[in-house]
GROMACS .gro file of C-alpha atoms in nm:
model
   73
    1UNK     CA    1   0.000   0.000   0.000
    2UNK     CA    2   0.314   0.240   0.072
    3UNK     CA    3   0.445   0.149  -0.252
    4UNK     CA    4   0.160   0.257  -0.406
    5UNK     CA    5   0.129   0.585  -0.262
    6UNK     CA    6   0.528   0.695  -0.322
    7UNK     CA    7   0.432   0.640  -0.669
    8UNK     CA    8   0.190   0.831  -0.700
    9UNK     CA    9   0.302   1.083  -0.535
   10UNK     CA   10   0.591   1.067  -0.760
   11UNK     CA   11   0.391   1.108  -1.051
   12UNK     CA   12   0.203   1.373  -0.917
   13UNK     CA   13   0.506   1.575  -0.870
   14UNK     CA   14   0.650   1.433  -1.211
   15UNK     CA   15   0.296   1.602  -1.363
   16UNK     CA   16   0.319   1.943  -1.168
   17UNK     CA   17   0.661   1.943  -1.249
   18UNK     CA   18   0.574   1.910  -1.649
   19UNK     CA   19   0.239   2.167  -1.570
   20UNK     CA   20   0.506   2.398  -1.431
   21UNK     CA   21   0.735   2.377  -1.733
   22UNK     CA   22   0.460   2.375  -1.950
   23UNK     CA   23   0.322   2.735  -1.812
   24UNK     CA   24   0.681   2.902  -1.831
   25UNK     CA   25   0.752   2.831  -2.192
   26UNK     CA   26   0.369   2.986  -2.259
   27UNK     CA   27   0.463   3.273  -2.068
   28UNK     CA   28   0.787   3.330  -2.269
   29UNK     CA   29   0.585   3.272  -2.619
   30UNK     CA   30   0.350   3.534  -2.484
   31UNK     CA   31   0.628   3.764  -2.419
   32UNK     CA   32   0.787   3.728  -2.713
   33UNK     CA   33   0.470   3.793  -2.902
   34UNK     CA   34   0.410   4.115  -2.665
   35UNK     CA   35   0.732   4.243  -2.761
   36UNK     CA   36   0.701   4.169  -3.139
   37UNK     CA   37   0.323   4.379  -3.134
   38UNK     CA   38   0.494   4.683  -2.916
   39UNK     CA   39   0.716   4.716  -3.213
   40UNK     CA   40   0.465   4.689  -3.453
   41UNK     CA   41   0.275   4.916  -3.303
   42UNK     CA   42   0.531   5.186  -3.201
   43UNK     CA   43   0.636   5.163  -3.620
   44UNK     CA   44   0.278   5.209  -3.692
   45UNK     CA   45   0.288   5.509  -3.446
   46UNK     CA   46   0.574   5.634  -3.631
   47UNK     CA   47   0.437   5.631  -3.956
   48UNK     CA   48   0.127   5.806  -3.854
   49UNK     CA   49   0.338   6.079  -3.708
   50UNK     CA   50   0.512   6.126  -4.003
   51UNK     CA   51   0.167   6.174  -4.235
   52UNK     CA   52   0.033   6.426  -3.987
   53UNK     CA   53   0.376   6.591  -3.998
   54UNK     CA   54   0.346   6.593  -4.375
   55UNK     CA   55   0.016   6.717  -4.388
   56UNK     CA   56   0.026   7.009  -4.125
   57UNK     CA   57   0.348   7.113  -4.307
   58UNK     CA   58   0.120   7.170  -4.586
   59UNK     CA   59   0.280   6.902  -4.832
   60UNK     CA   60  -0.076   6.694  -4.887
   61UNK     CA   61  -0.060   6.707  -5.296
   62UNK     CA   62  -0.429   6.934  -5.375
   63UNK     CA   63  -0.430   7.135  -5.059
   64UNK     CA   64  -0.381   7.441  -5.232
   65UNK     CA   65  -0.630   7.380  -5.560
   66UNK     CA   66  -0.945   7.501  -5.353
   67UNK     CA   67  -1.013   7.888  -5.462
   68UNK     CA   68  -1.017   8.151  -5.145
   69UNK     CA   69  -1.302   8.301  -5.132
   70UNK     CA   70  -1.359   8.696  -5.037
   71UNK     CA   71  -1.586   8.812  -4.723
   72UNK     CA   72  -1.725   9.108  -4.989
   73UNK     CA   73  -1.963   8.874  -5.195
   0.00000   0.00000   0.00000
């Protein structure tokens, strides 16, 4: 009956053991892909800076085809 029990026992630590290692190589693929969207998203970021940049610097191709128009109609 002791027999029995050591063993499983020593399976159940054999299976939190593998649970365990399981959860910390998720948690490192989870990182990784954290990481990987930050950049993504902080190049994205970027980029959008730069249009708005471009367009408040007034270099939007057709900003200045509209006609002004005079207060005196």
């Amino acid at each position: 009956m002791k027999q029995v029990q050591q063993q499983l026992e020593s399976q159940a630590g054999e299976q939190r053991k593998a649970h365990s290692n399981a959860l910390s190589e998720q948690q490192v693929a989870w990182e990784q892909r954290l990481a990987q969207e930050e950049q993504r998203h902080e190049a994205a970021e970027g980029r959008l800076m730069a249009m708005l940049d471009s367009t408040s610097a007034g270099t939007r191709p057709g900003r200045e085809e509209f006609p002004k128009t005079s207060a005196a109609v």
